[in-house]
Structures are given as structure tokens and as C-alpha cells.
Amino acid sequence: MTGFLPQGLLAVALLASPMTFPAPDPSTAQQATNRDAQTLADFQVRVKNYLALRQKVTGGRPALPDKATPDQIEAYQRALGQSIIAARKGAKKGDVFGADMTVLVRRLLGPIFKGPDGAAIRNAILEEAQPLVPTINTRYPDDVPVSSMPPEILKALPKLDENLEFRFVGRHLILMDVPAHLIVDIVDNAMPS
Amino acid sequence: MPCLRRLSLAITLLLSSLLIAQSCGGVSTDQPAGPAVVASPPAKAAEPVAFPNADGSLKFLAFGDFGTGEAPQTQLVRQMTSLHERFKYELVITLGDNLYGTNNGQAYRTKFEIPYKPLIDAGVKFRASLGNHDNVNQTKYELFGMNGERFYTFKAPKQNVRFFALDSSSPVAAQIEWLEKELKSSTDEWKIAYFHHPLYSSARGHGSTESLRKVLEPLFVRYNVSVVMAGHDHAYERTKPQQGIVYFVAGSAGKLRKGDLNRRSPFFEAGYDADLAFLACEIHGDDMFFQAISRTGAIVDSGVVIRRKEKLQ
């Protein structure tokens, strides 16, 4: 369980500590930390479920060799993406993040964007942002560059399987399936305005 | 005269090292090495490359932000091809944004395989790093030499040089931990890191990636990296050594942002933002000779980086 705890969660616990709030109830802070840890654990379960589904629909497909041709790469990525999209037909926003994780993501990232380096971090993420509204279970647009992910942001978020990564599209955080180039799920407005 | 200058520089370095050793009462091997130094080239070449161009040296190119498939990219490749006739480089390290726009099969051909065909046919090996315009599946593309990895290290075939290619748009903890482990275990005299987002850049377009600098620079300093190369900003720049390390930006091999450099930036040393350019390098012993070469074949910057060396015991 603690392996999933991102640095941001520690900050959440510290913010809820007696140093910040007058006359706190220590058990309240502990409960908040436990709740957040549970939210993260639940998120990881949903991630595992996604990966299991992914494995199921792609299991029989030969892996892309590490020394592939352009046509092999394109065919593999398109076929992988289409299989996953079909298997997740009817998927809804929040299926992987979940309501609690969506709230927690905003709470973890908010202080970073409002902190002393917040403006620089925001600028780094948005430097090549394009007016794009992300849609779940669709291919990430081919001609849109991916956002940079500053280390401070990545430290605050949970670790992911190598097939998945976090990126921003504008102010929205997306969970991306890297080999399939798909938008798996979205946290709207994870970056405060 | 140039020889005298080099000799004088070497003596200065030696004396500096001795002074440091005296004042510190000896320096442990855990200490980072001394600074890399940039000296003038040994001779002014009329055309690109009069380096030592020595047998057995490592000769390579570095450039980024190239995969447009448009005429300027191809025109710059002509200079690379022409250079290869008299300077047999065997390696190209790419600094990201290898393929702009759609990364489909056709794009690999029109934005990479066709423009660089003369180099590919000549046996030049590419070792790519990813930029923010690159689809991660480029790691599987045989001619980019990434062997499926987003970050990786490799040693020059015969020389005491090790390269570290990073994925700077997603510096996850696993990558940083991997980098530290690899840097620490490397005993190579030359350590060169390359990736897309520059830690130091005087360009107005993007500029320095400071959040990444906070994470990477301490590792580069501690583990004796001498040179760091990046792209992203569409200009050529060389910094004054920063904490002993020389930083290059060579992000104008296909795209250009004319007049983008702020030459008053505190770390700016040399730059070129009037046309496309690439960097040609030769590592010979402790020296890395370099020339930045423009689309017209002009040498727009040149010099020698003398690698960081262990301080005296």
C-alpha cells in the first residue's frame, strides 16, 4: 500500500497536521490520510482492471519487435487501439479515475500550481497547448504534441504501469495508454484556472 | 599560437586543481570532477572540419527538431552529406522532435528515411531521443536505434565515451533513478547526456526548463557529465559552462525561430538563430572539437570542450 503513496499525499497529511489547524483532532488527520490511501488503492485496482482488459483483448497479438519498420509500427498501434476502443465501448469519463480520485488529484496538484514555482510549472505544461477537448476512449490526436510533465507533478501522482502515463491536455489531466496512443480517462480541470 | 593557448590553458587548469587540492587538504574520489573548459579551435577552417579528423576518434553529429519533410530540412541534410565526404562520422544523436505531425508509416519515410538516405546508406547509425512531438512507438523503429527504450545508455564502439539518452517530457521517478544508477556505475572518461528539453536556453520561444534542471543538473554535476545536448528551441546555442558543464541547444535542423535568442542571457556564450544548423563533433582523447554548421555550410560556432577531469588526490 505505501508503495503507491505519492509524495503529494504526504503533503496532504502534513497540511492536515496540528501545525496548520488550531486545536485539531489527531484522529481526524489520520482518518483523512487513511481515506486518501484508500482512494489511491481503489484507483490502482481500476488501473489493474484496465490492464487486465487490455491484456485480454490484445493477448493473442504478437508483440511489436524492438526493431520494427514504420508500417509494422503503424499497423500495430492502430490495431491495438481499435481493439481496446471496441472492448471499452460505452466507457464513461471517470471509469478509471473514479470520483474520489478525481477530487484527490485536484487536491494533490492544486498546491503545486499555487506554490512558488507554480507559474513556471503551468507554463511548461501549457507551452504548446492547443484548443483541444479530450475525449475518453479515443486516439490521442496525431498532430498534437504531448505536454511536458514537470517532475514536481509526476512526484505528486501515483506510479503507473509502463504502458500508461499521465499527460495534460490544456488544463485537463489525461491517463494515456502509451503503446495504443489512446486517451483512457480524464480529470477535468486538474490544473486550477 | 593555438598550441600555446592550449598549453597555457592546461597549465592554468593544473594550477587551479593544485590550488583546490591544497585548500581542501586533498580531494576524495567521491567529489565531482573539475569543470569542462571551452577553448578556441586549433585552427580556423575555411570549410567545415579541419579538426584533427583523426583515425580512431569518435565523430558524430547532434541535432533535433528536424522531422518536417520540408525543403529546409533536406537542404541542411545536403551539408551533412557533404561533410561526411571528408569527415567520416559514424553516429547521429537526435535531440527529439524526430517526426512532426502524424507519425504514420508514410511520415517515417518522407520525414526521415528519404531525407537522410545518403547517411543511412553510408552506414551512419542514428540513436534517437524523444521530443514532445514524437509518438512513443518511435522507440520501436529500428533506424532510430532505441531498442524499444524511452531512455537508454550506450558506449561508443571504440572510445571511452558514454551517451545517456533521456525522455525529458516525462521524467518519471523510475527514469531519474535509472539515470543516477547508470551515471554512478559508468567509469567512462566522457559522459554526454542528450534529450529534448534544454536545461539552459536563452531562446525566447521556450527557454530553460527549470523544473527539469532541478532534478537533472545535480546528477550531471555529481557524476562528471561534461556535455549536455538538447533541442526544443529552434535555434543553436552554446552556454558558458554551468557548474562545469557545457550545454548545447541544437534544435534547428528542420524548424527555425529566427532572431529568437536573447544574447544578454547570463549564460549565453554563442548562438545562431538566422538559419538552420547542426552540430558536428569529434572526441579525441580529452578534447571534444565541435562546429555548428548552417544550411549554407557556414561555420557559425566552433571550439573545443576539454572534458571534466578528476580532481587531484
Coordinates of C-alpha atoms in Angstrom, one line a residue:
Chain A
M1 CA 0.0 0.0 0.0
T2 CA 2.7 2.5 1.0
G3 CA 4.4 1.8 -2.3
F4 CA 1.6 3.7 -4.0
L5 CA 1.7 6.7 -1.8
P6 CA 2.9 9.7 -3.8
Q7 CA 4.8 12.5 -2.3
G8 CA 1.8 14.7 -2.6
L9 CA -0.2 12.5 -0.2
L10 CA 2.5 13.1 2.5
A11 CA 1.9 16.8 1.9
V12 CA -1.8 16.3 2.3
A13 CA -1.1 14.6 5.7
L14 CA 1.2 17.4 6.7
L15 CA -1.3 20.1 5.7
A16 CA -3.8 18.4 7.9
S17 CA -1.4 18.3 10.8
P18 CA -1.8 20.2 14.1
M19 CA 0.8 22.7 12.9
T20 CA -1.7 24.0 10.3
F21 CA -5.0 23.9 12.1
P22 CA -5.8 25.1 15.6
A23 CA -6.9 22.5 18.1
P24 CA -7.0 19.6 15.7
D25 CA -8.2 16.2 16.5
P26 CA -5.2 13.9 15.6
S27 CA -7.6 11.1 14.8
T28 CA -9.2 13.3 12.1
A29 CA -5.9 13.8 10.3
Q30 CA -5.2 10.1 10.5
Q31 CA -8.6 9.4 9.1
A32 CA -8.1 11.8 6.2
T33 CA -4.8 10.1 5.4
N34 CA -6.4 6.7 5.5
R35 CA -9.1 7.9 3.3
D36 CA -6.7 9.2 0.7
A37 CA -4.6 6.0 0.8
Q38 CA -7.8 4.0 0.2
T39 CA -8.7 6.3 -2.7
L40 CA -5.3 5.6 -4.2
A41 CA -5.6 1.9 -3.6
D42 CA -9.0 1.9 -5.3
F43 CA -7.6 3.8 -8.3
Q44 CA -4.8 1.2 -8.6
V45 CA -7.4 -1.6 -8.6
R46 CA -9.3 0.1 -11.5
V47 CA -5.9 0.6 -13.3
K48 CA -5.2 -3.1 -12.9
N49 CA -8.7 -3.9 -14.3
Y50 CA -8.0 -1.8 -17.3
L51 CA -4.6 -3.5 -17.9
A52 CA -6.3 -6.9 -17.5
L53 CA -8.9 -6.0 -20.1
R54 CA -6.1 -4.7 -22.3
Q55 CA -4.2 -7.9 -21.9
K56 CA -7.4 -9.9 -22.7
V57 CA -8.1 -8.1 -26.0
T58 CA -4.5 -8.0 -27.1
G59 CA -3.1 -11.2 -25.6
G60 CA -3.1 -13.2 -28.8
R61 CA -1.5 -10.4 -30.8
P62 CA 2.3 -10.8 -31.5
A63 CA 4.3 -8.1 -29.7
L64 CA 5.8 -5.4 -31.8
P65 CA 9.5 -6.2 -32.3
D66 CA 12.0 -3.8 -30.8
K67 CA 13.4 -3.2 -34.3
A68 CA 10.3 -2.6 -36.3
T69 CA 9.6 -1.0 -39.7
P70 CA 7.3 2.1 -39.9
D71 CA 4.5 0.1 -41.4
Q72 CA 4.7 -2.5 -38.6
I73 CA 4.6 0.2 -36.0
E74 CA 1.6 1.9 -37.5
A75 CA -0.3 -1.3 -38.1
Y76 CA 0.4 -2.5 -34.6
Q77 CA -0.6 0.8 -32.9
R78 CA -3.8 1.2 -34.9
A79 CA -4.9 -2.4 -34.4
L80 CA -4.1 -2.3 -30.7
G81 CA -6.1 1.0 -30.3
Q82 CA -9.1 -0.3 -32.2
S83 CA -9.2 -3.5 -30.1
I84 CA -9.2 -1.5 -26.9
I85 CA -11.7 1.1 -28.1
A86 CA -14.1 -1.8 -29.1
A87 CA -13.6 -3.6 -25.8
R88 CA -14.4 -0.4 -23.8
K89 CA -17.3 0.7 -25.9
G90 CA -19.6 2.7 -23.6
A91 CA -16.8 3.7 -21.3
K92 CA -17.5 6.8 -19.4
K93 CA -15.4 9.6 -18.0
G94 CA -14.2 8.7 -14.6
D95 CA -14.3 4.9 -15.1
V96 CA -10.7 4.6 -14.2
F97 CA -10.1 7.7 -12.1
G98 CA -13.3 7.5 -10.1
A99 CA -15.0 10.4 -8.3
D100 CA -12.7 10.2 -5.2
M101 CA -9.5 10.0 -7.2
T102 CA -10.6 12.9 -9.3
V103 CA -11.1 15.0 -6.2
L104 CA -7.8 13.8 -4.8
V105 CA -5.8 14.6 -8.0
R106 CA -7.1 18.2 -7.9
R107 CA -6.2 18.4 -4.2
L108 CA -2.7 17.0 -4.7
L109 CA -1.9 19.2 -7.7
G110 CA -3.6 22.4 -6.5
P111 CA -0.8 23.4 -4.0
I112 CA 1.9 22.8 -6.6
F113 CA 0.3 25.1 -9.2
K114 CA -0.3 27.7 -6.5
G115 CA 3.2 27.3 -5.0
P116 CA 6.2 29.4 -5.7
D117 CA 7.1 27.5 -8.8
G118 CA 3.5 27.2 -9.9
A119 CA 3.7 29.7 -12.7
A120 CA 6.7 28.1 -14.3
I121 CA 5.2 24.6 -14.0
R122 CA 2.0 25.8 -15.5
N123 CA 3.9 27.5 -18.4
A124 CA 6.0 24.4 -19.0
I125 CA 2.8 22.3 -19.3
L126 CA 0.9 24.7 -21.5
E127 CA 3.7 25.9 -23.7
E128 CA 2.4 24.1 -26.8
A129 CA -1.2 23.6 -25.7
Q130 CA -3.8 23.6 -28.4
P131 CA -7.5 24.1 -28.1
L132 CA -8.5 20.5 -27.8
V133 CA -11.2 18.9 -25.7
P134 CA -10.0 15.4 -24.9
T135 CA -12.4 12.5 -25.2
I136 CA -12.0 9.2 -23.5
N137 CA -11.5 6.0 -25.3
T138 CA -10.3 7.8 -28.5
R139 CA -7.0 8.0 -30.2
Y140 CA -4.8 10.9 -29.0
P141 CA -4.7 13.3 -31.9
D142 CA -1.7 12.6 -34.1
D143 CA -0.7 16.2 -34.8
V144 CA -1.0 17.5 -31.2
P145 CA 2.3 17.4 -29.2
V146 CA 2.2 15.9 -25.8
S147 CA 2.6 18.2 -22.8
S148 CA 5.8 18.2 -20.8
M149 CA 5.3 16.7 -17.4
P150 CA 7.3 18.6 -14.8
P151 CA 8.9 16.3 -12.2
E152 CA 7.0 18.0 -9.4
I153 CA 3.7 17.0 -10.9
L154 CA 4.9 13.4 -11.6
K155 CA 6.1 13.1 -8.0
A156 CA 2.6 14.0 -6.7
L157 CA 0.8 11.4 -8.8
P158 CA 0.8 7.7 -8.3
K159 CA 3.3 5.5 -10.2
L160 CA 1.9 3.8 -13.2
D161 CA 2.5 0.6 -15.3
E162 CA 4.9 1.3 -18.1
N163 CA 2.0 1.1 -20.6
L164 CA 0.3 4.1 -19.0
E165 CA 1.3 7.7 -18.4
F166 CA -0.2 11.0 -17.3
R167 CA -0.3 14.0 -19.6
F168 CA -2.1 17.2 -19.7
V169 CA -4.4 18.4 -22.5
G170 CA -4.8 22.1 -21.7
R171 CA -5.8 22.1 -18.0
H172 CA -7.2 18.5 -18.1
L173 CA -5.1 15.6 -16.9
I174 CA -5.4 12.5 -19.0
L175 CA -4.4 8.9 -18.4
M176 CA -2.9 7.7 -21.7
D177 CA -2.3 4.2 -23.0
V178 CA 1.2 4.8 -24.5
P179 CA 1.6 1.9 -27.0
A180 CA -2.0 2.3 -28.2
H181 CA -1.8 6.1 -28.2
L182 CA -5.3 6.3 -26.5
I183 CA -6.9 8.6 -24.0
V184 CA -8.1 6.2 -21.3
D185 CA -9.6 8.6 -18.8
I186 CA -9.6 12.3 -17.9
V187 CA -9.6 14.5 -14.8
D188 CA -11.2 17.7 -16.0
N189 CA -9.5 20.9 -14.8
A190 CA -6.8 19.2 -12.8
M191 CA -4.9 22.4 -13.3
P192 CA -6.6 25.2 -11.5
S193 CA -7.6 28.2 -13.5
Chain B
M1 CA 49.9 30.2 -31.4
P2 CA 46.8 28.0 -30.8
C3 CA 49.1 25.3 -29.4
L4 CA 50.5 27.9 -26.9
R5 CA 47.0 28.8 -26.0
R6 CA 46.1 25.2 -25.3
L7 CA 49.3 24.8 -23.3
S8 CA 48.6 27.9 -21.3
L9 CA 45.1 26.6 -20.6
A10 CA 46.3 23.2 -19.5
I11 CA 48.8 24.9 -17.1
T12 CA 46.0 27.1 -15.7
L13 CA 43.8 24.1 -15.1
L14 CA 46.6 22.2 -13.4
L15 CA 47.4 25.1 -11.1
S16 CA 43.7 25.5 -10.3
S17 CA 43.5 21.9 -9.4
L18 CA 46.5 22.1 -7.3
L19 CA 45.1 25.1 -5.5
I20 CA 41.9 23.3 -4.9
A21 CA 43.8 20.3 -3.6
Q22 CA 45.8 22.5 -1.3
S23 CA 43.0 24.4 0.1
C24 CA 40.8 21.4 0.7
G25 CA 43.7 19.2 2.0
G26 CA 43.2 16.7 -0.7
V27 CA 40.0 15.7 -2.5
S28 CA 38.3 12.4 -2.3
T29 CA 37.3 10.5 -5.4
D30 CA 33.7 11.0 -4.4
Q31 CA 34.0 14.6 -5.3
P32 CA 32.7 15.7 -8.7
A33 CA 35.3 16.4 -11.3
G34 CA 36.5 19.8 -12.3
P35 CA 34.8 21.9 -14.9
A36 CA 34.8 21.3 -18.6
V37 CA 36.6 24.1 -20.4
V38 CA 35.9 25.5 -23.8
A39 CA 38.9 26.6 -25.8
S40 CA 39.3 28.0 -29.2
P41 CA 39.7 25.6 -32.1
P42 CA 43.2 24.7 -33.1
A43 CA 42.9 26.4 -36.5
K44 CA 40.3 28.3 -38.3
A45 CA 38.8 26.1 -41.0
A46 CA 37.9 27.6 -44.3
E47 CA 35.1 25.0 -44.7
P48 CA 33.6 22.7 -42.1
V49 CA 36.1 20.4 -40.3
A50 CA 39.8 20.7 -40.1
F51 CA 39.5 19.1 -36.7
P52 CA 42.2 16.6 -36.0
N53 CA 39.9 14.3 -38.1
A54 CA 42.0 11.6 -36.6
D55 CA 41.8 7.9 -37.0
G56 CA 40.2 6.2 -34.0
S57 CA 38.4 9.3 -32.8
L58 CA 34.6 9.4 -32.2
K59 CA 33.0 11.5 -34.9
F60 CA 29.3 12.3 -34.6
L61 CA 26.5 14.8 -35.3
A62 CA 23.9 16.1 -33.0
F63 CA 20.7 17.9 -34.0
G64 CA 17.0 18.0 -33.2
D65 CA 13.6 19.3 -34.3
F66 CA 14.1 18.1 -37.8
G67 CA 11.3 15.8 -39.0
T68 CA 9.3 18.2 -41.1
G69 CA 9.8 16.6 -44.5
E70 CA 10.1 20.1 -46.0
A71 CA 12.8 21.7 -48.2
P72 CA 14.9 23.4 -45.5
Q73 CA 15.4 20.1 -43.7
T74 CA 16.6 18.5 -46.9
Q75 CA 18.9 21.4 -47.7
L76 CA 20.6 21.0 -44.3
V77 CA 21.0 17.3 -44.9
R78 CA 23.0 18.2 -48.1
Q79 CA 25.5 19.9 -45.8
M80 CA 25.6 16.8 -43.6
T81 CA 26.2 14.7 -46.6
S82 CA 28.9 16.9 -48.0
L83 CA 30.6 16.9 -44.6
H84 CA 30.5 13.2 -44.5
E85 CA 32.7 13.0 -47.6
R86 CA 35.6 14.5 -45.7
F87 CA 34.6 13.7 -42.1
K88 CA 33.5 10.1 -41.7
Y89 CA 31.2 10.4 -38.7
E90 CA 29.6 7.2 -37.8
L91 CA 26.9 8.3 -35.4
V92 CA 24.0 10.8 -35.2
I93 CA 22.3 11.5 -31.9
T94 CA 18.9 13.1 -32.3
L95 CA 17.6 15.6 -29.8
G96 CA 13.9 14.9 -30.3
D97 CA 11.0 16.1 -32.4
N98 CA 12.1 13.5 -34.9
L99 CA 8.8 13.4 -36.8
Y100 CA 6.4 16.3 -36.7
G101 CA 2.7 15.8 -37.2
T102 CA 1.2 12.4 -37.9
N103 CA 3.7 9.6 -37.1
N104 CA 2.3 7.2 -39.6
G105 CA 4.3 4.9 -41.9
Q106 CA 4.5 7.5 -44.6
A107 CA 5.8 10.1 -42.2
Y108 CA 8.8 7.9 -41.3
R109 CA 9.7 7.7 -44.9
T110 CA 9.1 11.3 -46.0
K111 CA 10.4 13.0 -42.9
F112 CA 13.3 10.7 -42.1
E113 CA 14.2 7.8 -44.5
I114 CA 14.2 9.8 -47.7
P115 CA 15.9 13.0 -46.5
Y116 CA 18.7 11.1 -44.6
K117 CA 19.0 8.3 -47.2
P118 CA 22.6 9.3 -48.1
L119 CA 23.7 9.0 -44.5
I120 CA 21.7 5.8 -43.8
D121 CA 23.2 4.2 -47.0
A122 CA 26.7 5.3 -45.8
G123 CA 26.2 3.3 -42.6
V124 CA 25.7 6.2 -40.2
K125 CA 23.8 5.0 -37.1
F126 CA 21.1 7.1 -35.5
R127 CA 20.4 7.0 -31.8
A128 CA 17.3 9.0 -31.1
S129 CA 15.7 10.7 -28.1
L130 CA 12.1 11.6 -28.0
G131 CA 10.6 15.1 -28.2
N132 CA 7.1 16.3 -27.3
H133 CA 6.0 15.9 -31.0
D134 CA 7.1 12.2 -31.1
N135 CA 4.9 9.2 -30.8
V136 CA 6.5 6.9 -28.2
N137 CA 6.3 4.0 -30.6
Q138 CA 9.3 5.6 -32.4
T139 CA 11.3 3.6 -29.8
K140 CA 10.5 0.5 -31.8
Y141 CA 11.7 1.9 -35.0
E142 CA 14.9 0.1 -36.0
L143 CA 16.7 3.0 -37.6
F144 CA 16.3 5.2 -34.5
G145 CA 18.4 2.7 -32.6
M146 CA 16.4 2.9 -29.3
N147 CA 15.7 -0.8 -29.0
G148 CA 12.3 -0.2 -27.6
E149 CA 13.5 2.1 -24.7
R150 CA 12.4 5.6 -23.9
F151 CA 15.7 6.2 -22.1
Y152 CA 18.9 4.3 -22.6
T153 CA 22.6 4.4 -22.5
F154 CA 25.3 3.2 -24.9
K155 CA 29.0 3.3 -25.2
A156 CA 30.9 4.5 -28.3
P157 CA 32.2 1.5 -30.1
K158 CA 35.9 2.0 -29.5
Q159 CA 36.3 5.2 -27.5
N160 CA 36.0 6.0 -23.8
V161 CA 32.7 7.8 -24.3
R162 CA 29.2 7.0 -22.9
F163 CA 26.0 8.6 -24.0
F164 CA 22.8 8.9 -21.9
A165 CA 19.6 9.4 -23.9
L166 CA 16.6 10.6 -21.8
D167 CA 12.9 11.2 -22.3
S168 CA 12.7 14.7 -21.0
S169 CA 8.9 15.2 -21.5
S170 CA 8.1 12.5 -18.9
P171 CA 10.9 12.4 -16.3
V172 CA 9.2 9.8 -14.1
A173 CA 11.0 8.7 -10.9
A174 CA 12.0 5.4 -12.5
Q175 CA 13.9 7.3 -15.2
I176 CA 15.7 9.5 -12.7
E177 CA 16.6 6.5 -10.5
W178 CA 17.9 4.7 -13.6
L179 CA 19.9 7.7 -14.7
E180 CA 21.6 8.0 -11.3
K181 CA 22.5 4.3 -11.2
E182 CA 23.9 4.4 -14.7
L183 CA 25.9 7.6 -14.2
K184 CA 27.3 6.3 -11.0
S185 CA 28.4 3.0 -12.4
S186 CA 29.9 4.5 -15.5
T187 CA 33.7 4.7 -15.5
D188 CA 33.9 6.3 -18.9
E189 CA 36.0 9.4 -19.3
W190 CA 33.4 11.2 -21.4
K191 CA 29.8 11.3 -20.3
I192 CA 27.4 13.0 -22.6
A193 CA 23.7 13.4 -21.9
Y194 CA 21.1 14.3 -24.5
F195 CA 17.4 14.8 -24.6
H196 CA 14.8 17.2 -25.9
H197 CA 14.0 19.9 -23.3
P198 CA 17.0 22.2 -22.6
L199 CA 18.1 22.8 -19.0
Y200 CA 19.6 26.1 -20.2
S201 CA 18.3 28.0 -23.2
S202 CA 18.4 31.7 -24.0
A203 CA 15.7 31.4 -26.6
R204 CA 12.5 33.3 -26.1
G205 CA 10.4 30.6 -27.7
H206 CA 10.7 28.1 -24.8
G207 CA 13.8 28.9 -22.8
S208 CA 15.3 26.9 -19.9
T209 CA 13.3 24.0 -18.5
E210 CA 14.0 24.9 -14.9
S211 CA 11.9 22.2 -13.2
L212 CA 13.9 19.6 -15.1
R213 CA 17.1 21.3 -14.3
K214 CA 16.5 21.0 -10.6
V215 CA 16.3 17.2 -10.9
L216 CA 19.0 16.5 -13.6
E217 CA 21.7 19.1 -13.0
P218 CA 22.8 17.8 -9.6
L219 CA 23.3 14.3 -11.1
F220 CA 25.2 15.7 -14.1
V221 CA 27.5 17.7 -11.7
R222 CA 28.0 14.9 -9.2
Y223 CA 28.7 12.2 -11.8
N224 CA 31.0 14.2 -14.1
V225 CA 29.0 14.7 -17.2
S226 CA 31.0 17.1 -19.4
V227 CA 28.5 18.0 -22.1
V228 CA 24.7 18.1 -22.4
M229 CA 22.8 18.5 -25.7
A230 CA 19.2 19.4 -26.2
G231 CA 16.8 20.7 -28.8
H232 CA 13.2 22.1 -28.4
D233 CA 14.2 25.7 -29.0
H234 CA 14.6 26.2 -32.7
A235 CA 18.0 27.8 -32.7
Y236 CA 21.6 26.9 -32.0
E237 CA 23.2 27.9 -28.7
R238 CA 26.2 27.1 -26.6
T239 CA 26.2 28.2 -22.9
K240 CA 29.0 29.3 -20.8
P241 CA 29.9 26.3 -18.6
Q242 CA 27.3 25.9 -15.9
Q243 CA 28.7 24.3 -12.8
G244 CA 31.4 22.9 -15.0
I245 CA 29.2 21.6 -17.8
V246 CA 28.8 22.9 -21.3
Y247 CA 25.2 22.9 -22.6
F248 CA 24.3 22.9 -26.3
V249 CA 20.9 23.6 -27.9
A250 CA 20.8 22.3 -31.4
G251 CA 17.1 22.4 -32.2
S252 CA 17.1 24.0 -35.7
A253 CA 17.7 21.1 -38.0
G254 CA 14.2 21.4 -39.6
K255 CA 12.5 24.2 -37.8
L256 CA 13.8 27.7 -37.2
R257 CA 12.6 30.6 -35.0
K258 CA 14.6 33.5 -36.4
G259 CA 16.0 36.0 -34.0
D260 CA 14.8 34.1 -31.0
L261 CA 18.0 34.1 -28.9
N262 CA 18.4 36.6 -26.1
R263 CA 22.1 37.2 -26.3
R264 CA 22.0 39.1 -23.0
S265 CA 21.0 36.0 -21.1
P266 CA 23.5 35.4 -18.3
F267 CA 24.7 32.0 -19.5
F268 CA 24.7 32.8 -23.3
E269 CA 28.1 32.2 -24.8
A270 CA 27.5 31.7 -28.5
G271 CA 24.5 31.2 -30.7
Y272 CA 22.9 31.3 -34.2
D273 CA 19.3 31.9 -34.9
A274 CA 19.4 33.2 -38.6
D275 CA 19.1 29.8 -40.3
L276 CA 19.0 26.1 -39.7
A277 CA 22.1 24.4 -38.2
F278 CA 23.5 21.2 -36.9
L279 CA 26.4 20.3 -34.6
A280 CA 29.4 18.2 -35.8
C281 CA 31.7 16.8 -33.1
E282 CA 34.8 14.8 -32.7
I283 CA 36.1 13.4 -29.4
H284 CA 39.8 12.8 -29.5
G285 CA 41.3 12.0 -26.1
D286 CA 40.3 14.7 -23.6
D287 CA 39.1 17.1 -26.3
M288 CA 35.7 17.4 -28.0
F289 CA 36.1 19.5 -31.1
F290 CA 32.8 21.0 -32.4
Q291 CA 31.5 23.0 -35.2
A292 CA 27.9 24.3 -35.7
I293 CA 27.2 24.3 -39.4
S294 CA 24.5 26.2 -41.1
R295 CA 22.3 25.4 -44.1
T296 CA 24.7 27.2 -46.4
G297 CA 27.7 25.4 -45.0
A298 CA 29.0 28.3 -42.9
I299 CA 30.7 27.5 -39.6
V300 CA 28.6 29.5 -37.1
D301 CA 30.3 28.4 -33.9
S302 CA 33.4 26.3 -33.2
G303 CA 35.7 25.3 -30.4
V304 CA 37.0 22.6 -28.2
V305 CA 35.5 21.3 -24.9
I306 CA 38.1 19.8 -22.7
R307 CA 36.4 17.2 -20.6
R308 CA 35.9 17.3 -16.9
K309 CA 38.6 15.5 -15.1
E310 CA 39.0 14.0 -11.6
K311 CA 40.5 16.4 -9.1
L312 CA 43.9 15.7 -7.7
Q313 CA 44.0 13.4 -4.8

